Short mmCIF file of C-alpha atoms in Angstrom, two decimals:
data_model
loop_
_atom_site.label_atom_id
_atom_site.label_comp_id
_atom_site.label_asym_id
_atom_site.label_seq_id
_atom_site.Cartn_x
_atom_site.Cartn_y
_atom_site.Cartn_z
CA MET A 1 31.35 -15.99 34.61
CA GLU A 2 29.26 -12.86 35.08
CA ASP A 3 25.70 -12.97 36.25
CA THR A 4 23.31 -12.14 33.42
CA SER A 5 20.22 -13.52 35.09
CA ARG A 6 18.58 -10.17 35.93
CA THR A 7 16.50 -9.48 32.81
CA GLU A 8 15.82 -5.85 33.74
CA LEU A 9 19.49 -5.10 33.24
CA LEU A 10 19.83 -6.88 29.93
CA ALA A 11 20.17 -5.09 26.59
CA VAL A 12 18.92 -8.21 24.79
CA ALA A 13 17.13 -11.26 26.13
CA ALA A 14 16.11 -14.09 23.81
CA GLU A 15 14.42 -17.21 25.17
CA ASN A 16 14.04 -20.43 23.17
CA VAL A 17 13.76 -18.58 19.88
CA THR A 18 12.88 -20.71 16.90
CA PHE A 19 12.73 -19.50 13.32
CA SER A 20 12.62 -21.22 9.95
CA TYR A 21 12.41 -20.13 6.32
CA GLY A 22 9.89 -22.61 4.94
CA HIS A 23 11.15 -26.07 5.84
CA ARG A 24 14.67 -24.87 6.62
CA GLN A 25 15.11 -24.40 10.34
CA VAL A 26 17.54 -21.52 10.94
CA LEU A 27 17.25 -20.93 14.69
CA ASN A 28 16.53 -23.83 16.93
CA GLY A 29 15.49 -22.91 20.49
CA LEU A 30 18.18 -20.25 20.81
CA SER A 31 18.55 -18.44 24.13
CA LEU A 32 20.76 -15.44 24.70
CA ARG A 33 21.31 -12.83 27.39
CA ILE A 34 23.33 -9.78 26.49
CA PRO A 35 24.35 -7.42 29.28
CA PRO A 36 24.56 -3.70 28.52
CA LYS A 37 27.61 -1.54 27.76
CA ARG A 38 29.62 -4.34 26.17
CA VAL A 39 30.68 -5.45 22.75
CA PHE A 40 28.93 -8.76 22.26
CA GLY A 41 30.05 -10.93 19.35
CA LEU A 42 27.89 -13.45 17.50
CA LEU A 43 30.37 -15.82 15.92
CA GLY A 44 29.50 -18.56 13.51
CA ALA A 45 30.12 -20.02 10.10
CA ASN A 46 28.10 -18.89 7.09
CA GLY A 47 24.53 -20.09 7.54
CA ALA A 48 24.84 -20.48 11.32
CA GLY A 49 21.92 -18.10 11.86
CA LYS A 50 23.70 -14.83 12.72
CA THR A 51 21.89 -12.58 10.22
CA THR A 52 18.51 -14.15 10.98
CA LEU A 53 19.09 -13.58 14.69
CA ILE A 54 19.99 -9.92 14.13
CA ARG A 55 16.93 -9.42 11.90
CA LEU A 56 14.79 -10.94 14.67
CA LEU A 57 16.36 -8.60 17.25
CA VAL A 58 15.68 -5.59 15.01
CA GLY A 59 12.06 -6.71 14.59
CA LEU A 60 12.24 -7.33 10.84
CA LEU A 61 11.28 -10.96 11.49
CA LYS A 62 9.06 -12.46 14.17
CA PRO A 63 10.08 -15.60 16.04
CA GLN A 64 7.85 -18.61 15.40
CA ALA A 65 8.40 -19.70 18.99
CA GLY A 66 10.07 -18.17 22.04
CA SER A 67 10.38 -14.53 23.03
CA ILE A 68 12.71 -11.60 22.46
CA ARG A 69 13.12 -8.48 24.59
CA ILE A 70 15.21 -5.52 23.54
CA LEU A 71 16.03 -3.00 26.27
CA GLY A 72 13.25 -4.63 28.28
CA GLU A 73 10.57 -4.49 25.56
CA PRO A 74 9.53 -6.68 22.62
CA PRO A 75 10.96 -5.38 19.31
CA SER A 76 8.59 -2.84 17.76
CA PRO A 77 8.65 0.33 15.64
CA ARG A 78 8.13 2.26 18.91
CA LEU A 79 11.48 0.97 20.14
CA ALA A 80 13.29 1.44 16.82
CA HIS A 81 14.70 4.90 17.65
CA ARG A 82 16.68 3.30 20.51
CA VAL A 83 18.31 0.77 18.20
CA GLY A 84 20.87 1.39 15.46
CA TYR A 85 20.91 -1.24 12.73
CA MET A 86 23.61 -1.82 10.16
CA PRO A 87 22.55 -4.53 7.71
CA GLN A 88 24.95 -6.87 5.94
CA LEU A 89 24.21 -5.22 2.60
CA THR A 90 25.37 -1.61 2.67
CA ALA A 91 21.71 -0.65 1.95
CA LEU A 92 22.27 2.95 0.88
CA TYR A 93 20.78 5.13 -1.84
CA GLN A 94 23.45 4.93 -4.51
CA GLU A 95 22.66 8.21 -6.30
CA LEU A 96 22.65 10.25 -3.11
CA SER A 97 25.73 11.57 -1.37
CA ALA A 98 27.09 10.10 1.85
CA GLN A 99 25.77 13.12 3.72
CA GLN A 100 22.30 12.91 2.16
CA ASN A 101 22.08 9.23 3.12
CA VAL A 102 23.06 9.81 6.74
CA GLU A 103 20.78 12.88 6.94
CA PHE A 104 17.87 10.86 5.54
CA PHE A 105 18.22 8.09 8.11
CA ALA A 106 18.57 10.71 10.88
CA ARG A 107 15.16 12.04 9.85
CA MET A 108 13.74 8.52 9.72
CA TYR A 109 14.94 7.99 13.30
CA GLY A 110 12.91 11.03 14.30
CA MET A 111 15.59 13.73 14.54
CA ALA A 112 13.25 16.57 13.60
CA ASN A 113 15.31 19.54 14.83
CA PRO A 114 17.40 20.68 11.80
CA SER A 115 20.35 22.14 13.74
CA GLN A 116 20.65 19.12 16.06
CA ARG A 117 20.31 16.82 13.08
CA ARG A 118 22.98 18.69 11.11
CA GLN A 119 25.36 18.40 14.05
CA ALA A 120 24.63 14.68 14.53
CA VAL A 121 25.16 14.00 10.81
CA GLU A 122 28.45 15.92 10.86
CA GLU A 123 29.64 14.00 13.93
CA ALA A 124 28.67 10.61 12.48
CA ILE A 125 30.41 11.30 9.16
CA ASN A 126 33.49 12.62 10.94
CA LEU A 127 33.58 9.53 13.15
CA VAL A 128 33.86 7.28 10.11
CA GLY A 129 36.45 9.59 8.57
CA LEU A 130 34.50 10.56 5.47
CA TRP A 131 33.95 14.29 5.94
CA ASP A 132 36.09 15.11 2.88
CA ARG A 133 34.00 12.75 0.72
CA ARG A 134 30.61 13.67 2.20
CA SER A 135 29.29 15.17 -1.05
CA ASP A 136 30.26 12.23 -3.27
CA PRO A 137 27.45 9.97 -4.47
CA VAL A 138 27.64 6.59 -2.75
CA LEU A 139 28.06 4.82 -6.09
CA ARG A 140 31.41 6.62 -6.54
CA LEU A 141 32.73 5.46 -3.16
CA SER A 142 34.80 2.31 -2.63
CA GLY A 143 33.31 -0.73 -0.87
CA GLY A 144 35.04 0.16 2.41
CA MET A 145 33.79 3.73 2.24
CA ARG A 146 30.24 2.53 1.67
CA GLN A 147 30.58 0.36 4.78
CA ARG A 148 31.63 3.48 6.68
CA VAL A 149 28.64 5.46 5.40
CA SER A 150 26.40 2.56 6.38
CA LEU A 151 27.89 2.60 9.88
CA ALA A 152 27.41 6.38 10.11
CA ALA A 153 23.73 5.92 9.22
CA ALA A 154 23.39 3.43 12.09
CA LEU A 155 25.22 5.68 14.57
CA VAL A 156 23.65 9.04 13.72
CA HIS A 157 20.81 8.95 16.26
CA SER A 158 23.06 7.90 19.17
CA ALA A 159 21.06 4.78 20.04
CA PRO A 160 21.94 2.93 23.26
CA LEU A 161 21.94 -0.40 21.37
CA LEU A 162 23.67 -1.08 18.06
CA LEU A 163 23.00 -4.24 16.07
CA LEU A 164 25.70 -4.51 13.41
CA ASP A 165 25.64 -7.37 10.91
CA GLU A 166 29.20 -8.11 9.80
CA PRO A 167 30.29 -4.47 9.92
CA THR A 168 33.95 -5.16 9.20
CA VAL A 169 33.56 -7.37 6.12
CA GLY A 170 35.59 -6.04 3.22
CA LEU A 171 37.50 -3.48 5.28
CA ASP A 172 41.28 -3.16 5.10
CA PRO A 173 43.20 -3.84 8.35
CA GLU A 174 43.72 -0.15 9.15
CA LEU A 175 40.04 0.64 8.72
CA ARG A 176 39.05 -2.44 10.67
CA ALA A 177 41.26 -1.28 13.55
CA SER A 178 39.69 2.19 13.47
CA PHE A 179 36.19 0.64 13.54
CA TRP A 180 37.13 -1.36 16.63
CA GLU A 181 38.65 1.67 18.33
CA HIS A 182 35.39 3.47 17.76
CA PHE A 183 33.31 0.53 19.03
CA GLY A 184 35.43 0.57 22.21
CA ARG A 185 34.75 4.31 22.67
CA LEU A 186 31.01 3.70 22.25
CA THR A 187 30.90 1.03 24.97
CA ARG A 188 32.73 3.38 27.33
CA GLN A 189 29.95 5.89 26.62
CA GLY A 190 27.38 3.27 27.66
CA VAL A 191 26.38 1.86 24.29
CA THR A 192 25.78 -1.87 23.85
CA LEU A 193 27.05 -3.36 20.60
CA VAL A 194 25.94 -6.69 19.17
CA ILE A 195 28.17 -7.58 16.25
CA SER A 196 27.97 -10.60 14.00
CA SER A 197 31.11 -11.90 12.38
CA HIS A 198 32.79 -15.05 11.16
CA THR A 199 36.36 -13.85 11.66
CA MET A 200 38.42 -14.49 14.76
CA ASP A 201 40.06 -11.06 14.37
CA ASP A 202 36.73 -9.51 15.24
CA ALA A 203 36.08 -12.03 18.00
CA ALA A 204 39.24 -11.02 19.84
CA HIS A 205 37.91 -7.46 20.21
CA CYS A 206 34.62 -8.50 21.83
CA ASP A 207 33.98 -8.43 25.59
CA ARG A 208 31.75 -11.48 25.34
CA LEU A 209 31.08 -14.01 22.60
CA VAL A 210 28.63 -16.66 21.60
CA PHE A 211 29.52 -19.34 19.12
CA LEU A 212 26.57 -20.27 16.93
CA GLN A 213 26.17 -23.49 15.04
CA ASP A 214 23.06 -24.63 13.16
CA GLY A 215 20.93 -22.03 14.90
CA ARG A 216 22.02 -22.97 18.43
CA VAL A 217 24.41 -21.44 20.93
CA VAL A 218 27.24 -23.94 21.41
CA ALA A 219 29.36 -21.78 23.72
CA GLU A 220 29.27 -18.44 25.50
CA GLY A 221 31.84 -16.50 27.48
CA SER A 222 34.64 -13.97 27.30
CA PRO A 223 37.39 -14.66 24.75
CA ALA A 224 39.70 -15.71 27.61
CA GLU A 225 37.10 -18.07 29.11
CA LEU A 226 36.42 -19.69 25.76
CA ARG A 227 40.13 -20.17 25.06
CA ALA A 228 40.69 -21.62 28.53
CA ALA A 229 37.86 -24.11 28.09
CA THR A 230 39.78 -25.91 25.37
CA GLY A 231 42.22 -27.14 28.03
CA THR A 232 45.21 -25.98 26.00
CA SER A 233 47.31 -23.17 27.44
CA ASP A 234 48.24 -21.53 24.12
CA ALA A 235 44.85 -22.06 22.42
CA THR A 236 43.70 -19.34 20.06
CA LEU A 237 40.09 -18.23 19.60
CA GLU A 238 40.05 -20.18 16.37
CA ASP A 239 41.05 -23.30 18.31
CA ALA A 240 38.27 -22.57 20.80
CA PHE A 241 35.73 -22.07 18.02
CA LEU A 242 36.70 -25.33 16.30
CA HIS A 243 36.69 -27.12 19.67
CA TYR A 244 33.08 -26.16 20.36
CA VAL A 245 31.80 -26.47 16.81
CA ARG A 246 33.24 -29.98 16.35
CA ARG A 247 31.83 -31.02 19.71
CA GLY A 248 28.44 -29.61 18.52
CA MET B 1 1.74 8.96 10.05
CA SER B 2 4.55 11.48 10.47
CA TRP B 3 4.62 14.56 8.23
CA ASN B 4 8.38 14.97 8.75
CA ARG B 5 9.18 11.40 7.70
CA THR B 6 6.72 11.38 4.79
CA THR B 7 8.15 14.59 3.32
CA ALA B 8 11.70 13.31 3.90
CA ILE B 9 10.91 10.17 1.89
CA ALA B 10 9.31 12.22 -0.91
CA LYS B 11 12.28 14.60 -0.96
CA ARG B 12 14.69 11.69 -1.04
CA VAL B 13 12.88 10.05 -3.99
CA ILE B 14 12.96 13.37 -5.90
CA SER B 15 16.67 13.92 -5.10
CA GLN B 16 17.51 10.42 -6.26
CA VAL B 17 15.84 10.88 -9.65
CA LEU B 18 17.27 14.39 -10.11
CA ARG B 19 20.79 13.07 -9.46
CA ASP B 20 20.33 10.27 -12.00
CA ARG B 21 20.54 12.33 -15.19
CA ARG B 22 20.08 9.41 -17.57
CA THR B 23 16.90 8.21 -15.86
CA LEU B 24 15.64 11.77 -15.75
CA GLY B 25 16.29 12.17 -19.47
CA LEU B 26 14.55 8.90 -20.29
CA ILE B 27 11.52 9.84 -18.17
CA PHE B 28 10.91 12.84 -20.42
CA PHE B 29 12.36 11.64 -23.70
CA VAL B 30 10.78 8.18 -24.08
CA PRO B 31 7.10 9.32 -23.94
CA ILE B 32 7.81 11.90 -26.66
CA VAL B 33 9.46 9.30 -28.90
CA VAL B 34 6.63 6.81 -28.38
CA MET B 35 3.89 9.40 -28.92
CA SER B 36 5.70 10.67 -32.05
CA LEU B 37 5.79 7.17 -33.52
CA VAL B 38 2.13 6.60 -32.76
CA GLY B 39 1.02 10.06 -33.83
CA PHE B 40 2.92 10.39 -37.07
CA SER B 41 1.93 6.89 -38.17
CA PHE B 42 -1.64 8.30 -38.36
CA ALA B 43 -0.53 11.50 -40.09
CA ASP B 44 -2.85 10.96 -43.06
CA GLN B 45 -5.76 9.71 -40.99
CA ARG B 46 -6.52 12.56 -38.62
CA PHE B 47 -9.97 11.23 -37.75
CA ILE B 48 -8.56 7.95 -36.43
CA LEU B 49 -5.93 9.77 -34.38
CA ASP B 50 -8.48 12.20 -32.94
CA SER B 51 -10.79 9.38 -31.85
CA ALA B 52 -7.92 7.21 -30.53
CA ALA B 53 -6.22 10.05 -28.62
CA PRO B 54 -8.14 9.67 -25.30
CA ALA B 55 -7.32 5.95 -25.17
CA LEU B 56 -3.68 6.53 -26.15
CA LEU B 57 -3.26 9.20 -23.47
CA ALA B 58 -4.70 6.91 -20.80
CA VAL B 59 -2.72 3.81 -21.85
CA PHE B 60 0.63 5.58 -22.02
CA ALA B 61 0.08 7.54 -18.79
CA LEU B 62 -0.72 4.28 -16.95
CA PHE B 63 2.05 2.30 -18.66
CA PHE B 64 4.88 4.75 -17.99
CA THR B 65 3.95 5.49 -14.39
CA PHE B 66 3.48 1.79 -13.60
CA VAL B 67 6.88 0.85 -15.01
CA LEU B 68 8.69 3.83 -13.47
CA THR B 69 7.35 3.18 -9.98
CA GLY B 70 7.38 -0.60 -10.14
CA VAL B 71 11.08 -0.80 -11.01
CA SER B 72 12.07 1.99 -8.60
CA PHE B 73 10.29 0.42 -5.65
CA LEU B 74 11.77 -2.96 -6.48
CA ARG B 75 15.25 -1.42 -6.20
CA GLU B 76 14.37 -0.46 -2.62
CA ARG B 77 13.96 -4.14 -1.87
CA ALA B 78 16.90 -5.40 -3.92
CA TYR B 79 19.40 -2.93 -2.40
CA GLY B 80 18.16 -3.59 1.14
CA THR B 81 17.16 0.05 1.70
CA LEU B 82 13.51 -0.88 2.29
CA GLU B 83 14.55 -3.31 5.02
CA ARG B 84 16.76 -0.66 6.56
CA LEU B 85 13.91 1.81 6.39
CA LEU B 86 11.57 -0.67 8.10
CA ALA B 87 14.09 -1.01 10.94
CA THR B 88 13.53 2.68 11.78
CA PRO B 89 10.38 4.01 13.51
CA VAL B 90 8.93 4.95 10.11
CA GLY B 91 5.36 3.77 9.45
CA ARG B 92 4.31 1.82 6.36
CA GLY B 93 1.90 4.60 5.46
CA ASP B 94 4.78 7.12 5.58
CA ILE B 95 6.72 5.00 3.10
CA ILE B 96 3.88 4.56 0.63
CA VAL B 97 2.60 8.15 0.76
CA GLY B 98 6.15 9.56 0.67
CA TYR B 99 6.97 7.40 -2.31
CA LEU B 100 3.71 8.33 -4.01
CA ALA B 101 4.36 12.05 -3.49
CA GLY B 102 7.92 11.79 -4.79
CA PHE B 103 7.05 9.83 -7.89
CA LEU B 104 3.88 11.74 -8.56
CA LEU B 105 6.03 14.73 -9.48
CA PHE B 106 7.80 12.85 -12.28
CA ALA B 107 4.84 10.71 -13.29
CA GLY B 108 2.65 13.83 -13.38
CA MET B 109 5.19 15.66 -15.54
CA GLN B 110 5.35 12.62 -17.80
CA SER B 111 1.56 12.65 -18.16
CA LEU B 112 1.63 16.40 -18.83
CA ILE B 113 4.28 15.92 -21.53
CA ILE B 114 2.21 13.17 -23.17
CA LEU B 115 -0.88 15.39 -23.07
CA LEU B 116 0.81 18.56 -24.36
CA PHE B 117 2.69 16.68 -27.07
CA THR B 118 -0.54 15.05 -28.23
CA ILE B 119 -2.38 18.37 -28.32
CA LEU B 120 0.37 20.69 -29.56
CA ALA B 121 2.72 18.57 -31.68
CA LEU B 122 0.29 15.97 -33.03
CA GLN B 123 -2.46 18.61 -33.19
CA VAL B 124 -5.18 16.29 -32.05
CA HIS B 125 -8.61 17.93 -32.10
CA TYR B 126 -10.41 17.80 -28.78
CA GLN B 127 -13.32 19.32 -26.93
CA GLY B 128 -13.64 20.06 -23.21
CA ALA B 129 -11.22 21.88 -20.93
CA LEU B 130 -7.53 20.94 -20.97
CA TRP B 131 -7.24 21.15 -17.17
CA GLN B 132 -10.08 18.68 -16.79
CA ILE B 133 -8.34 16.24 -19.12
CA PHE B 134 -5.14 16.68 -17.09
CA LEU B 135 -6.98 16.21 -13.80
CA LEU B 136 -8.38 12.88 -14.96
CA LEU B 137 -4.95 11.84 -16.21
CA MET B 138 -3.43 12.76 -12.82
CA VAL B 139 -5.90 10.57 -10.95
CA LEU B 140 -4.99 7.75 -13.35
CA THR B 141 -1.32 8.52 -12.70
CA ILE B 142 -1.88 8.08 -8.95
CA VAL B 143 -3.46 4.71 -9.76
CA GLY B 144 -0.41 3.82 -11.89
CA VAL B 145 2.07 4.79 -9.17
CA ASN B 146 0.26 2.76 -6.51
CA LEU B 147 -0.22 -0.17 -8.86
CA GLY B 148 3.53 -0.13 -9.54
CA ILE B 149 4.34 -0.14 -5.81
CA PHE B 150 1.80 -2.87 -5.09
CA VAL B 151 2.88 -5.19 -7.91
CA SER B 152 6.61 -4.70 -7.27
CA THR B 153 6.22 -6.21 -3.81
CA PHE B 154 5.52 -9.55 -5.51
CA ALA B 155 8.64 -9.39 -7.68
CA ARG B 156 12.15 -10.32 -6.60
CA ASN B 157 14.04 -8.71 -9.50
CA GLU B 158 13.64 -6.34 -12.46
CA PHE B 159 13.00 -9.25 -14.82
CA GLN B 160 9.96 -10.30 -12.80
CA VAL B 161 8.61 -6.73 -12.73
CA VAL B 162 8.86 -6.66 -16.52
CA GLN B 163 6.89 -9.92 -16.63
CA PHE B 164 4.13 -8.23 -14.63
CA ILE B 165 3.70 -5.53 -17.30
CA PRO B 166 1.78 -7.70 -19.79
CA LEU B 167 -0.01 -9.47 -16.94
CA VAL B 168 -1.30 -6.24 -15.40
CA LEU B 169 -1.62 -3.97 -18.43
CA ALA B 170 -2.55 -6.20 -21.39
CA PRO B 171 -5.97 -7.29 -20.02
CA GLN B 172 -6.76 -3.65 -19.29
CA ILE B 173 -5.81 -2.57 -22.82
CA PHE B 174 -7.85 -5.35 -24.42
CA LEU B 175 -10.89 -5.12 -22.16
CA SER B 176 -11.22 -1.40 -21.41
CA GLY B 177 -12.94 -0.58 -24.68
CA ILE B 178 -9.86 0.68 -26.51
CA LEU B 179 -9.84 -1.90 -29.30
CA LEU B 180 -13.49 -2.95 -29.20
CA PRO B 181 -16.40 -1.15 -27.51
CA VAL B 182 -17.19 -2.76 -24.17
CA ALA B 183 -20.88 -3.07 -25.17
CA GLN B 184 -19.93 -5.39 -28.04
CA MET B 185 -17.96 -7.80 -25.85
CA PRO B 186 -19.29 -11.07 -24.41
CA TRP B 187 -21.00 -10.63 -21.02
CA TYR B 188 -18.06 -12.10 -19.07
CA PHE B 189 -15.61 -9.62 -20.61
CA ARG B 190 -18.08 -6.79 -20.01
CA GLY B 191 -18.06 -7.76 -16.34
CA ALA B 192 -14.26 -8.06 -16.26
CA SER B 193 -13.82 -4.62 -17.84
CA LYS B 194 -15.52 -3.08 -14.79
CA VAL B 195 -12.67 -4.07 -12.48
CA PHE B 196 -10.00 -2.25 -14.50
CA PRO B 197 -9.18 1.42 -13.77
CA LEU B 198 -8.23 1.98 -17.41
CA THR B 199 -11.87 1.40 -18.46
CA TYR B 200 -13.02 4.39 -16.41
CA ALA B 201 -10.10 6.59 -17.46
CA VAL B 202 -10.71 5.90 -21.18
CA GLU B 203 -14.45 6.45 -20.83
CA GLY B 204 -13.98 9.68 -18.88
CA LEU B 205 -11.39 11.04 -21.32
CA ARG B 206 -13.60 10.16 -24.29
CA ASP B 207 -16.53 11.96 -22.65
CA ILE B 208 -14.45 15.12 -22.22
CA MET B 209 -12.31 15.06 -25.36
CA LEU B 210 -14.73 13.62 -27.94
CA ARG B 211 -18.16 14.49 -26.54
CA GLY B 212 -17.30 17.83 -24.94
CA MET B 213 -18.66 16.89 -21.52
CA GLY B 214 -17.61 18.67 -18.32
CA LEU B 215 -16.08 17.40 -15.10
CA LEU B 216 -19.50 17.04 -13.45
CA ASP B 217 -20.57 14.68 -16.22
CA VAL B 218 -17.58 12.41 -15.68
CA LEU B 219 -17.76 12.46 -11.87
CA PRO B 220 -18.79 8.75 -11.74
CA GLU B 221 -15.67 7.73 -13.73
CA LEU B 222 -13.49 10.13 -11.72
CA GLY B 223 -14.94 8.79 -8.48
CA VAL B 224 -14.27 5.16 -9.41
CA LEU B 225 -10.70 6.05 -10.43
CA ALA B 226 -10.17 7.87 -7.11
CA ALA B 227 -11.54 4.81 -5.28
CA PHE B 228 -9.05 2.62 -7.18
CA ALA B 229 -6.25 5.00 -6.14
CA VAL B 230 -7.25 4.86 -2.45
CA ALA B 231 -7.74 1.08 -2.52
CA LEU B 232 -4.31 0.59 -4.07
CA ILE B 233 -2.69 2.85 -1.44
CA VAL B 234 -4.27 0.67 1.26
CA LEU B 235 -3.22 -2.54 -0.53
CA ALA B 236 0.35 -1.30 -1.11
CA THR B 237 0.60 -0.25 2.56
CA GLY B 238 -0.64 -3.70 3.57
CA VAL B 239 2.02 -5.58 1.63
CA VAL B 240 4.97 -3.53 2.93
CA ARG B 241 5.61 -5.42 6.13
CA ARG B 242 8.06 -4.96 8.95
CA ALA B 243 7.74 -8.50 10.21
#
């Protein structure tokens, strides 16, 4: 197990975070330490608290108890330019083209220099393989293409931390593989990725994982460590997930 | 506030509407249809139309801008783009002022169309300067845009925004002196009429169009309308929350 106790090195540190929507408790004293320059997977069933956790990390929600630090600071608009956020909904302006959407979010992230911004937009759209469709309105793009535009909008300002909420949902296997190749390249460049998912395909690509259940962390480790903990030599990640979730 | 972000939001709102040809067409076409129906139904009673024109201008300018902005801002929430925007370093003031600037272009053109159609096509007789009438309508339009943004934050879907239309606009229409002079209302309705921006817009427009007064004479009404506009900007900014 790697040492993640030194908070100054952590990309994300959450301590005893509690959050509820009305009477429904979604996160229940959740603690998490995410080291930098890794792909960190938040795995859990629907309703486990993944999206709520990501929204708390982005600063869209405030914890009712506990504390969160992102890159050493509490989440705030001041910190927002150092974080790229891809929400679960594609959240794009349907009438605008892919390029206009990415360009708009680049400006929102404070990229004021037009030539630098143009280059960053071009790179982000190229990275997701949509340069040929850059002028098409988003509403004329397929679901997978919209996901790619959404990812480009999160990548455009080259943030050191990316919080991606189920980025691979609805993608075909080839596209999913290309997303993961790109995520790998980003971590080698020093970017930290926090990715929520409920599929074991995604989990296998992560450097470290947490399994979430009912707003709590039930297990944490590398995919190999989590598989090994089941005590079965040929256990899959799905076996590991079920092992921890059933144990609760 | 950031000038770069505010102008980017305004530009984006304008681009969105310009790319949506059907919405663009409806923005300009619907006020003409409605004003035609109203105007030509009074074709043989010019006096009634002349005296009702200031109120009709104010009601339709407020109605169309409120609906246009209310539904558009709601879409920001429903499609998740507002949440995404709030995850960037953008300030709430940037969002509201950018949105206001973007929609003011279309809402202002809508108000101008209503005014010119009333004057030129329906041939309503009026006194006072046309630019002064338009200025008062524009301040009311700013109120309508901000009211739309503010109210849409309490709605979860388009259906709920539509439900807010009678709730927000009907009391103003009934109590702003359009149907019955405010002075002839019971004291409690007279008091209530003072909290509605439409009351001041109708009174100001009547002063200019029917009584031939100038802008200086309607400064109190214009001032109250401007205060409503500023208050609604502050309120709308307050309800757009990051966390």
